[in-house]
Coordinates of N, CA and C in Angstrom, one line a residue:
X259 N -7.0 41.0 -17.2 CA -6.1 39.8 -16.9 C -4.7 40.0 -17.4
X260 N -4.4 41.2 -18.0 CA -3.0 41.4 -18.5 C -2.0 41.5 -17.4
X261 N -2.5 41.8 -16.1 CA -1.5 42.0 -15.0 C -1.1 40.6 -14.4
X262 N -1.7 39.6 -14.8 CA -1.4 38.2 -14.3 C -0.3 37.6 -15.2
X263 N 0.3 36.6 -14.6 CA 1.3 35.8 -15.4 C 0.6 35.1 -16.5
X264 N 1.4 34.9 -17.6 CA 0.8 34.1 -18.7 C 0.6 32.6 -18.2
X265 N -0.2 31.9 -18.9 CA -0.6 30.5 -18.4 C 0.7 29.6 -18.3
X266 N 1.6 29.8 -19.3 CA 2.7 28.9 -19.4 C 3.7 29.2 -18.2
X267 N 3.8 30.4 -17.8 CA 4.7 30.8 -16.7 C 4.1 30.2 -15.4
X268 N 2.8 30.3 -15.2 CA 2.2 29.7 -14.0 C 2.3 28.2 -14.0
X269 N 2.2 27.5 -15.2 CA 2.4 26.1 -15.3 C 3.8 25.7 -14.9
X270 N 4.8 26.4 -15.4 CA 6.2 26.1 -15.1 C 6.4 26.3 -13.6
X271 N 5.9 27.4 -13.0 CA 6.1 27.6 -11.6 C 5.5 26.5 -10.7
X272 N 4.2 26.1 -11.1 CA 3.6 25.0 -10.3 C 4.4 23.7 -10.5
X273 N 4.9 23.4 -11.7 CA 5.7 22.2 -11.9 C 7.0 22.2 -11.1
X274 N 7.6 23.4 -11.0 CA 8.9 23.5 -10.2 C 8.6 23.3 -8.7
X275 N 7.5 23.9 -8.2 CA 7.1 23.7 -6.8 C 6.9 22.2 -6.5
X276 N 6.1 21.6 -7.4 CA 5.7 20.2 -7.1 C 6.9 19.3 -7.2
X277 N 7.8 19.5 -8.2 CA 8.9 18.6 -8.3 C 9.9 18.8 -7.2
X278 N 10.2 20.1 -6.8 CA 11.1 20.3 -5.7 C 10.6 19.8 -4.4
X279 N 9.3 19.9 -4.2 CA 8.7 19.4 -2.9 C 8.9 17.9 -2.9
X280 N 8.6 17.2 -4.0 CA 8.8 15.7 -4.0 C 10.2 15.3 -3.8
X281 N 11.2 16.0 -4.4 CA 12.6 15.7 -4.3 C 13.1 15.9 -2.9
X282 N 12.6 17.0 -2.3 CA 13.2 17.4 -1.0 C 12.5 16.5 0.1
X283 N 11.2 16.3 0.1 CA 10.5 15.6 1.1 C 10.2 14.1 0.8
X284 N 10.4 13.7 -0.4 CA 10.0 12.3 -0.9 C 8.6 12.0 -0.6
X285 N 7.7 13.1 -0.7 CA 6.3 12.9 -0.5 C 5.6 13.7 -1.6
X286 N 4.3 13.4 -1.7 CA 3.4 14.1 -2.7 C 3.0 15.4 -2.1
X287 N 2.8 16.4 -2.9 CA 2.4 17.7 -2.5 C 0.9 17.7 -2.4
X288 N 0.4 18.2 -1.2 CA -1.0 18.2 -1.0 C -1.3 19.3 0.1
X289 N -2.3 20.1 -0.2 CA -2.6 21.2 0.7 C -3.7 20.8 1.7
X290 N -4.7 20.1 1.2 CA -5.8 19.7 2.1 C -5.3 18.7 3.2
X291 N -4.4 17.8 2.9 CA -3.9 16.9 3.9 C -3.0 17.6 4.9
X292 N -2.3 18.7 4.4 CA -1.5 19.5 5.3 C -2.4 20.2 6.3
X293 N -3.5 20.8 5.8 CA -4.4 21.5 6.7 C -4.9 20.5 7.7
X294 N -5.3 19.3 7.3 CA -5.9 18.3 8.2 C -4.9 17.9 9.3
X295 N -3.6 17.7 8.9 CA -2.6 17.3 9.9 C -2.3 18.5 10.9
X296 N -2.2 19.7 10.3 CA -1.8 20.8 11.2 C -2.9 21.2 12.2
X297 N -4.2 21.0 11.7 CA -5.3 21.3 12.6 C -5.4 20.2 13.8
X298 N -4.9 19.0 13.5 CA -4.9 18.0 14.5 C -3.4 17.7 14.9
X299 N -2.7 18.8 15.2 CA -1.3 18.7 15.4 C -1.0 17.9 16.7
X300 N -1.9 18.0 17.7 CA -1.5 17.2 18.9 C -1.5 15.7 18.7
X301 N -2.5 15.2 18.1 CA -2.5 13.8 17.8 C -1.5 13.4 16.8
X302 N -1.2 14.3 15.8 CA -0.2 14.0 14.8 C 1.2 14.0 15.4
X303 N 1.4 14.9 16.4 CA 2.7 14.9 17.0 C 2.9 13.7 17.9
X304 N 1.9 13.2 18.5 CA 2.0 12.0 19.3 C 2.3 10.8 18.4
X305 N 1.7 10.7 17.2 CA 2.0 9.7 16.3 C 3.4 9.7 15.8
X306 N 3.9 11.0 15.6 CA 5.3 11.1 15.2 C 6.3 10.6 16.2
X307 N 6.0 10.9 17.5 CA 6.8 10.4 18.6 C 6.8 8.8 18.6
X308 N 5.6 8.3 18.4 CA 5.5 6.8 18.4 C 6.3 6.2 17.2
X309 N 6.2 6.9 16.1 CA 6.9 6.5 14.9 C 8.4 6.5 15.0
X310 N 8.9 7.5 15.8 CA 10.3 7.7 16.0 C 10.9 6.5 16.7
X311 N 10.1 5.9 17.6 CA 10.6 4.7 18.3 C 10.8 3.5 17.4
X312 N 10.1 3.5 16.3 CA 10.3 2.4 15.4 C 10.9 2.9 14.0
X313 N 11.8 3.8 14.1 CA 12.4 4.3 12.9 C 13.3 3.3 12.2
X314 N 13.9 2.4 13.0 CA 14.7 1.3 12.4 C 13.8 0.2 12.0
X315 N 13.6 0.0 10.7 CA 12.7 -1.1 10.2 C 13.2 -2.5 10.5
X316 N 14.6 -2.6 10.5 CA 15.2 -4.0 10.8 C 14.9 -4.3 12.3
X317 N 15.1 -3.3 13.2 CA 14.8 -3.6 14.6 C 13.4 -3.9 14.9
X318 N 12.5 -3.2 14.1 CA 11.1 -3.4 14.3 C 10.7 -4.8 13.8
X319 N 11.3 -5.3 12.7 CA 11.0 -6.6 12.2 C 11.5 -7.7 13.2
X320 N 12.7 -7.5 13.8 CA 13.2 -8.4 14.8 C 12.4 -8.4 16.0
X321 N 11.9 -7.3 16.5 CA 11.0 -7.2 17.7 C 9.7 -7.9 17.4
X322 N 9.2 -7.8 16.2 CA 7.9 -8.5 15.9 C 8.1 -10.0 15.8
X323 N 9.3 -10.4 15.3 CA 9.6 -11.8 15.3 C 9.7 -12.4 16.7
X324 N 10.4 -11.7 17.6 CA 10.5 -12.2 18.9 C 9.2 -12.3 19.6
X325 N 8.3 -11.2 19.5 CA 7.0 -11.2 20.1 C 6.1 -12.3 19.6
X326 N 6.2 -12.6 18.3 CA 5.4 -13.7 17.7 C 5.9 -15.0 18.2
X327 N 7.2 -15.2 18.3 CA 7.7 -16.5 18.9 C 7.3 -16.7 20.3
X328 N 7.3 -15.6 21.1 CA 6.9 -15.7 22.5 C 5.4 -16.0 22.6
X329 N 4.6 -15.4 21.7 CA 3.2 -15.6 21.8 C 2.8 -17.0 21.5
X330 N 3.4 -17.6 20.5 CA 3.1 -18.9 20.0 C 3.9 -20.0 20.7
X331 N 4.7 -19.6 21.7 CA 5.4 -20.6 22.5 C 6.6 -21.2 21.9
X332 N 7.2 -20.6 20.9 CA 8.4 -21.1 20.2 C 9.5 -20.3 20.5
X333 N 10.7 -20.9 20.6 CA 11.9 -20.1 20.9 C 12.4 -19.4 19.7
X334 N 13.2 -18.4 19.9 CA 13.7 -17.6 18.8 C 14.7 -18.4 17.9
X335 N 15.3 -19.4 18.6 CA 16.3 -20.2 17.8 C 15.8 -21.5 17.2
X336 N 14.5 -21.8 17.5 CA 13.9 -23.0 17.0 C 13.5 -22.9 15.6
X337 N 13.4 -24.0 14.9 CA 13.1 -24.0 13.5 C 11.6 -23.6 13.3
X338 N 11.3 -22.8 12.4 CA 10.0 -22.3 12.1 C 9.3 -23.2 11.1
X339 N 10.0 -24.2 10.5 CA 9.5 -25.1 9.5 C 8.6 -26.1 10.2
X340 N 7.3 -26.3 9.9 CA 6.4 -27.2 10.6 C 6.9 -28.7 10.3
X341 N 6.6 -29.5 11.4 CA 7.0 -30.9 11.3 C 6.0 -31.6 10.3
X342 N 6.6 -32.5 9.5 CA 5.9 -33.2 8.5 C 5.7 -34.6 8.9
X343 N 4.4 -35.1 8.9 CA 4.2 -36.5 9.3 C 5.0 -37.5 8.5
X344 N 5.3 -38.7 9.0 CA 6.1 -39.7 8.3 C 5.3 -40.2 7.1
X345 N 6.0 -40.3 6.0 CA 5.4 -40.8 4.8 C 5.0 -39.7 3.8
X346 N 5.0 -38.4 4.3 CA 4.7 -37.3 3.4 C 5.9 -36.6 3.0
X347 N 5.8 -36.0 1.8 CA 7.0 -35.3 1.3 C 7.2 -34.0 2.0
X348 N 8.5 -33.6 2.2 CA 8.8 -32.4 2.8 C 8.6 -31.2 1.8
X349 N 7.9 -30.2 2.2 CA 7.7 -29.1 1.3 C 8.9 -28.3 1.1
X350 N 9.0 -27.7 -0.1 CA 10.2 -26.9 -0.4 C 10.3 -25.7 0.5
X351 N 11.5 -25.4 0.9 CA 11.7 -24.2 1.8 C 11.7 -23.0 0.9
X352 N 10.9 -22.0 1.3 CA 10.8 -20.8 0.5 C 11.4 -19.7 1.3
X353 N 12.3 -18.9 0.7 CA 12.9 -17.8 1.4 C 12.0 -16.6 1.4
X354 N 11.5 -16.3 2.6 CA 10.5 -15.2 2.7 C 11.1 -13.8 2.8
X355 N 12.4 -13.8 2.9 CA 13.1 -12.5 3.0 C 13.2 -11.8 1.6
X356 N 12.6 -10.7 1.4 CA 12.8 -10.0 0.1 C 14.2 -9.5 -0.1
X357 N 14.5 -9.4 -1.3 CA 15.8 -8.8 -1.7 C 15.9 -7.4 -1.3
X358 N 17.1 -6.9 -1.2 CA 17.3 -5.4 -0.8 C 16.6 -4.5 -1.8
X359 N 16.7 -4.9 -3.1 CA 16.1 -4.1 -4.1 C 14.6 -4.2 -4.1
X360 N 14.0 -5.3 -3.5 CA 12.6 -5.4 -3.5 C 11.9 -5.0 -2.2
X361 N 12.7 -4.5 -1.3 CA 12.2 -4.1 0.0 C 11.4 -2.8 -0.2
X362 N 10.2 -2.7 0.4 CA 9.4 -1.6 0.3 C 10.0 -0.4 0.9
X363 N 9.8 0.8 0.3 CA 10.3 2.0 0.9 C 9.4 2.5 1.9
X364 N 9.5 2.0 3.2 CA 8.6 2.3 4.2 C 8.6 3.7 4.6
X365 N 9.8 4.3 4.5 CA 9.9 5.7 4.9 C 9.1 6.6 4.0
X366 N 9.0 6.3 2.7 CA 8.2 7.1 1.8 C 6.7 7.0 2.0
X367 N 6.3 5.8 2.7 CA 4.9 5.7 3.0 C 4.4 6.5 4.1
X368 N 5.4 6.9 5.0 CA 5.0 7.7 6.1 C 4.7 9.1 5.7
X369 N 3.8 9.8 6.4 CA 3.5 11.2 6.0 C 4.7 12.1 6.3
X370 N 4.7 13.2 5.6 CA 5.8 14.2 5.8 C 5.7 14.7 7.3
X371 N 6.9 15.1 7.8 CA 6.9 15.7 9.2 C 5.9 16.9 9.3
X372 N 5.4 17.0 10.5 CA 4.3 18.0 10.7 C 4.9 19.4 10.5
X373 N 6.1 19.6 10.9 CA 6.7 21.0 10.7 C 6.9 21.3 9.2
X374 N 7.1 20.3 8.4 CA 7.2 20.5 6.9 C 5.9 21.0 6.4
X375 N 4.8 20.3 6.8 CA 3.5 20.7 6.2 C 3.0 22.0 6.8
X376 N 3.4 22.3 8.0 CA 3.1 23.7 8.6 C 3.9 24.8 7.8
X377 N 5.1 24.5 7.5 CA 5.9 25.4 6.7 C 5.3 25.6 5.3
X378 N 4.8 24.5 4.7 CA 4.1 24.6 3.4 C 2.9 25.6 3.5
X379 N 2.1 25.5 4.5 CA 0.9 26.4 4.6 C 1.4 27.8 4.9
X380 N 2.4 28.0 5.7 CA 2.8 29.4 6.0 C 3.4 30.0 4.7
X381 N 4.2 29.2 3.9 CA 4.8 29.7 2.7 C 3.7 30.1 1.7
X382 N 2.6 29.3 1.6 CA 1.5 29.7 0.7 C 1.0 31.1 1.1
X383 N 0.7 31.3 2.4 CA 0.2 32.6 2.8 C 1.2 33.7 2.5
X384 N 2.4 33.5 2.9 CA 3.4 34.5 2.7 C 3.7 34.8 1.2
X385 N 3.7 33.8 0.4 CA 3.9 34.0 -1.0 C 2.8 34.8 -1.6
X386 N 1.5 34.5 -1.3 CA 0.4 35.3 -1.8 C 0.4 36.7 -1.3
X387 N 0.8 36.9 0.0 CA 0.9 38.3 0.5 C 2.0 39.1 -0.2
X388 N 3.1 38.5 -0.3 CA 4.2 39.2 -1.0 C 3.9 39.6 -2.4
X389 N 3.3 38.6 -3.1 CA 2.9 38.9 -4.5 C 1.9 40.0 -4.6
X390 N 0.9 40.0 -3.7 CA -0.1 41.1 -3.7 C 0.5 42.4 -3.4
X391 N 1.4 42.5 -2.4 CA 2.0 43.8 -2.0 C 2.9 44.3 -3.1
X392 N 3.7 43.5 -3.7 CA 4.7 43.9 -4.7 C 4.0 44.3 -6.0
X393 N 2.8 43.7 -6.3 CA 2.1 44.1 -7.5 C 1.2 45.3 -7.3
X394 N 1.1 45.8 -6.0 CA 0.2 46.9 -5.8 C -1.3 46.6 -5.7
X395 N -1.6 45.3 -5.6 CA -3.1 44.9 -5.6 C -3.5 44.5 -4.3
X396 N -2.7 44.7 -3.2 CA -3.1 44.2 -1.9 C -4.2 45.1 -1.4
X397 N -5.3 44.5 -0.9 CA -6.4 45.3 -0.4 C -7.3 44.4 0.5
X398 N -7.6 44.8 1.7 CA -8.4 44.1 2.6 C -9.9 44.2 2.2
X399 N -10.5 43.0 2.0 CA -11.9 43.0 1.6 C -12.7 42.1 2.5
X400 N -13.9 42.4 2.7 CA -14.8 41.6 3.5 C -16.0 41.0 2.7
X401 N -15.8 41.0 1.4 CA -16.8 40.4 0.6 C -16.1 39.7 -0.6
X402 N -16.9 39.1 -1.5 CA -16.3 38.4 -2.7 C -16.3 39.3 -3.9
X403 N -16.5 40.6 -3.8 CA -16.4 41.4 -5.0 C -17.8 41.7 -5.6
X404 N -17.8 42.6 -6.6 CA -19.1 43.0 -7.2 C -19.7 41.9 -8.0
X405 N -19.0 41.0 -8.6 CA -19.5 39.9 -9.3 C -20.4 39.0 -8.4
X406 N -19.9 38.7 -7.2 CA -20.6 37.9 -6.3 C -21.8 38.6 -5.7
X407 N -21.7 39.9 -5.5 CA -22.9 40.6 -5.0 C -24.0 40.7 -6.1
X408 N -23.6 40.8 -7.3 CA -24.6 40.9 -8.4 C -25.2 39.6 -8.7
X409 N -24.5 38.5 -8.7 CA -25.0 37.2 -9.1 C -25.6 36.4 -7.9
X410 N -25.0 36.5 -6.7 CA -25.5 35.7 -5.6 C -26.3 36.5 -4.6
X411 N -25.6 37.3 -3.8 CA -26.2 38.1 -2.8 C -25.3 39.3 -2.4
X412 N -26.0 40.4 -2.0 CA -25.2 41.5 -1.4 C -25.4 41.6 0.1
X413 N -26.2 40.8 0.7 CA -26.3 40.8 2.1 C -25.1 40.2 2.8
X414 N -24.4 41.0 3.6 CA -23.2 40.5 4.2 C -23.3 39.2 5.1
X415 N -24.5 39.1 5.8 CA -24.7 38.0 6.7 C -24.9 36.7 5.8
X416 N -25.7 36.9 4.8 CA -26.0 35.7 3.9 C -24.7 35.3 3.2
X417 N -23.9 36.3 2.8 CA -22.6 36.0 2.1 C -21.7 35.2 3.0
X418 N -21.6 35.6 4.3 CA -20.7 34.9 5.2 C -21.2 33.5 5.4
X419 N -22.6 33.3 5.5 CA -23.1 32.0 5.7 C -22.9 31.1 4.5
X420 N -23.1 31.7 3.3 CA -22.8 30.9 2.1 C -21.4 30.5 2.0
X421 N -20.5 31.4 2.3 CA -19.1 31.1 2.2 C -18.7 30.0 3.2
X422 N -19.3 30.1 4.4 CA -19.0 29.1 5.5 C -19.4 27.7 5.0
X423 N -20.7 27.6 4.5 CA -21.2 26.3 4.1 C -20.4 25.8 2.9
X424 N -20.0 26.7 2.0 CA -19.2 26.3 0.8 C -17.9 25.8 1.3
X425 N -17.2 26.4 2.3 CA -15.9 26.0 2.8 C -16.0 24.6 3.4
X426 N -17.1 24.4 4.2 CA -17.3 23.0 4.8 C -17.5 22.0 3.7
X427 N -18.3 22.3 2.7 CA -18.5 21.3 1.6 C -17.2 21.0 0.8
X428 N -16.4 22.1 0.6 CA -15.1 21.9 -0.1 C -14.2 21.0 0.8
X429 N -14.2 21.2 2.1 CA -13.3 20.4 3.0 C -13.8 19.0 3.0
X430 N -15.1 18.8 3.1 CA -15.7 17.4 3.1 C -15.4 16.7 1.8
X431 N -15.5 17.4 0.7 CA -15.3 16.8 -0.6 C -13.8 16.4 -0.8
X432 N -12.9 17.3 -0.4 CA -11.5 17.0 -0.6 C -11.1 15.8 0.2
X433 N -11.6 15.7 1.5 CA -11.2 14.5 2.3 C -11.9 13.2 1.7
X434 N -13.1 13.4 1.2 CA -13.8 12.2 0.7 C -13.1 11.7 -0.6
X435 N -12.6 12.7 -1.4 CA -11.9 12.3 -2.6 C -10.5 11.9 -2.4
X436 N -10.0 12.1 -1.2 CA -8.6 11.7 -0.9 C -7.6 12.7 -1.4
X437 N -8.0 14.0 -1.6 CA -7.1 15.0 -2.0 C -7.8 16.2 -2.7
X438 N -7.1 17.2 -2.9 CA -7.7 18.4 -3.5 C -7.1 18.6 -4.9
X439 N -7.2 19.8 -5.4 CA -6.6 20.1 -6.8 C -5.1 20.0 -6.8
X440 N -4.5 20.3 -5.6 CA -3.0 20.2 -5.6 C -2.6 18.7 -5.5
X441 N -3.3 17.9 -4.6 CA -2.9 16.5 -4.5 C -3.2 15.7 -5.7
X442 N -4.4 15.9 -6.2 CA -4.9 15.1 -7.4 C -4.4 15.8 -8.7
X443 N -4.7 17.1 -8.8 CA -4.4 17.7 -10.1 C -2.9 17.9 -10.4
X444 N -2.1 18.2 -9.4 CA -0.7 18.4 -9.7 C 0.1 17.1 -9.6
X445 N 0.0 16.4 -8.4 CA 0.8 15.2 -8.2 C 0.2 14.0 -8.9
X446 N -1.1 13.8 -8.6 CA -1.7 12.5 -9.1 C -1.7 12.5 -10.7
X447 N -2.2 13.6 -11.3 CA -2.2 13.6 -12.8 C -0.8 13.6 -13.3
X448 N 0.2 14.2 -12.6 CA 1.5 14.2 -13.1 C 2.1 12.8 -13.1
X449 N 1.6 12.0 -12.2 CA 2.1 10.6 -12.1 C 1.1 9.6 -12.8
X450 N 0.2 10.1 -13.5 CA -0.8 9.4 -14.3 C -1.5 8.3 -13.5
X451 N -2.0 8.8 -12.3 CA -2.8 7.9 -11.5 C -4.2 8.0 -11.9
X452 N -4.9 6.9 -12.2 CA -6.3 6.9 -12.8 C -7.2 7.6 -11.8
X453 N -7.1 7.3 -10.5 CA -8.1 7.9 -9.6 C -7.9 9.5 -9.5
X454 N -6.7 9.9 -9.7 CA -6.5 11.4 -9.7 C -7.0 12.0 -11.0
X455 N -6.8 11.3 -12.1 CA -7.3 11.8 -13.4 C -8.8 12.0 -13.3
X456 N -9.5 10.9 -12.8 CA -11.0 11.0 -12.7 C -11.4 12.1 -11.7
X457 N -10.8 12.2 -10.6 CA -11.1 13.2 -9.6 C -10.9 14.6 -10.1
X458 N -9.8 14.8 -10.8 CA -9.6 16.2 -11.4 C -10.6 16.5 -12.5
X459 N -10.9 15.5 -13.3 CA -11.9 15.8 -14.3 C -13.3 16.1 -13.7
X460 N -13.6 15.5 -12.6 CA -14.9 15.7 -12.0 C -15.0 17.1 -11.3
X461 N -14.0 17.5 -10.5 CA -14.1 18.8 -9.9 C -13.9 19.9 -10.8
X462 N -13.0 19.8 -11.8 CA -12.9 20.9 -12.8 C -14.1 21.0 -13.7
X463 N -14.7 19.8 -14.1 CA -15.9 19.8 -14.9 C -17.0 20.5 -14.1
X464 N -17.1 20.2 -12.9 CA -18.2 20.8 -12.0 C -18.0 22.3 -11.9
X465 N -16.7 22.7 -11.8 CA -16.5 24.1 -11.7 C -16.8 24.9 -12.9
X466 N -16.5 24.3 -14.1 CA -16.9 24.9 -15.4 C -18.4 24.9 -15.5
X467 N -19.1 23.9 -15.1 CA -20.6 23.9 -15.3 C -21.2 24.9 -14.4
X468 N -20.7 25.0 -13.1 CA -21.3 26.0 -12.2 C -21.0 27.4 -12.7
X469 N -19.8 27.7 -13.2 CA -19.4 29.0 -13.7 C -20.3 29.4 -14.9
X470 N -20.5 28.4 -15.8 CA -21.4 28.7 -16.9 C -22.8 29.0 -16.5
X471 N -23.3 28.2 -15.4 CA -24.6 28.4 -14.9 C -24.8 29.8 -14.3
X472 N -23.8 30.3 -13.6 CA -23.9 31.6 -12.9 C -23.8 32.7 -13.9
X473 N -22.9 32.6 -14.9 CA -22.7 33.8 -15.7 C -23.6 33.8 -16.9
X474 N -24.1 32.6 -17.4 CA -24.9 32.6 -18.6 C -26.4 32.4 -18.3
X475 N -26.7 31.7 -17.3 CA -28.1 31.4 -17.0 C -28.7 32.3 -16.0
X476 N -28.0 32.5 -14.8 CA -28.5 33.3 -13.8 C -28.3 34.8 -14.1

């Protein structure tokens, strides 16, 4: 393990990547969600085109107000305050328009552009490739190494089948949990979100238990 970075250097590197990604894109860093969107790029691109038509939130709100007025048969210039029968007190008029400081940041709720998440996945691949080549450890392998062969199986067909099933389960688990170790562990825990703290504790605790079972028991 002496050829790897020390733990503190890796922690600083991950923190810089996460913070820079959030500052540049105004979104949370997540790999599983990026894979999901890139694999469904046709439908995601269609949604982006539809979203571009309503990029102006003020115009969207005005269009919705006009459509609502037309649907309920009221003119756009007519008063929206309901008529009060004679003898009853007039209710206080409440200003439903939020202040500028209280308006929700709708742009931050939208997912990152598809090209941004595709660039993220390509950068992960290129970064790992460059690191392996420059360190002299790059090697094409078709198995999981001697440890996997000794503890699990040495049969290549069984190994591929197990890895395929494991990948499907990992993908199902990350989508069911709403994120992976990057989304929950880096972003969610960094923002002290309770659901991310619980999710990170569960999948890291499970990984530690399975590793202990494989190396100590089996």
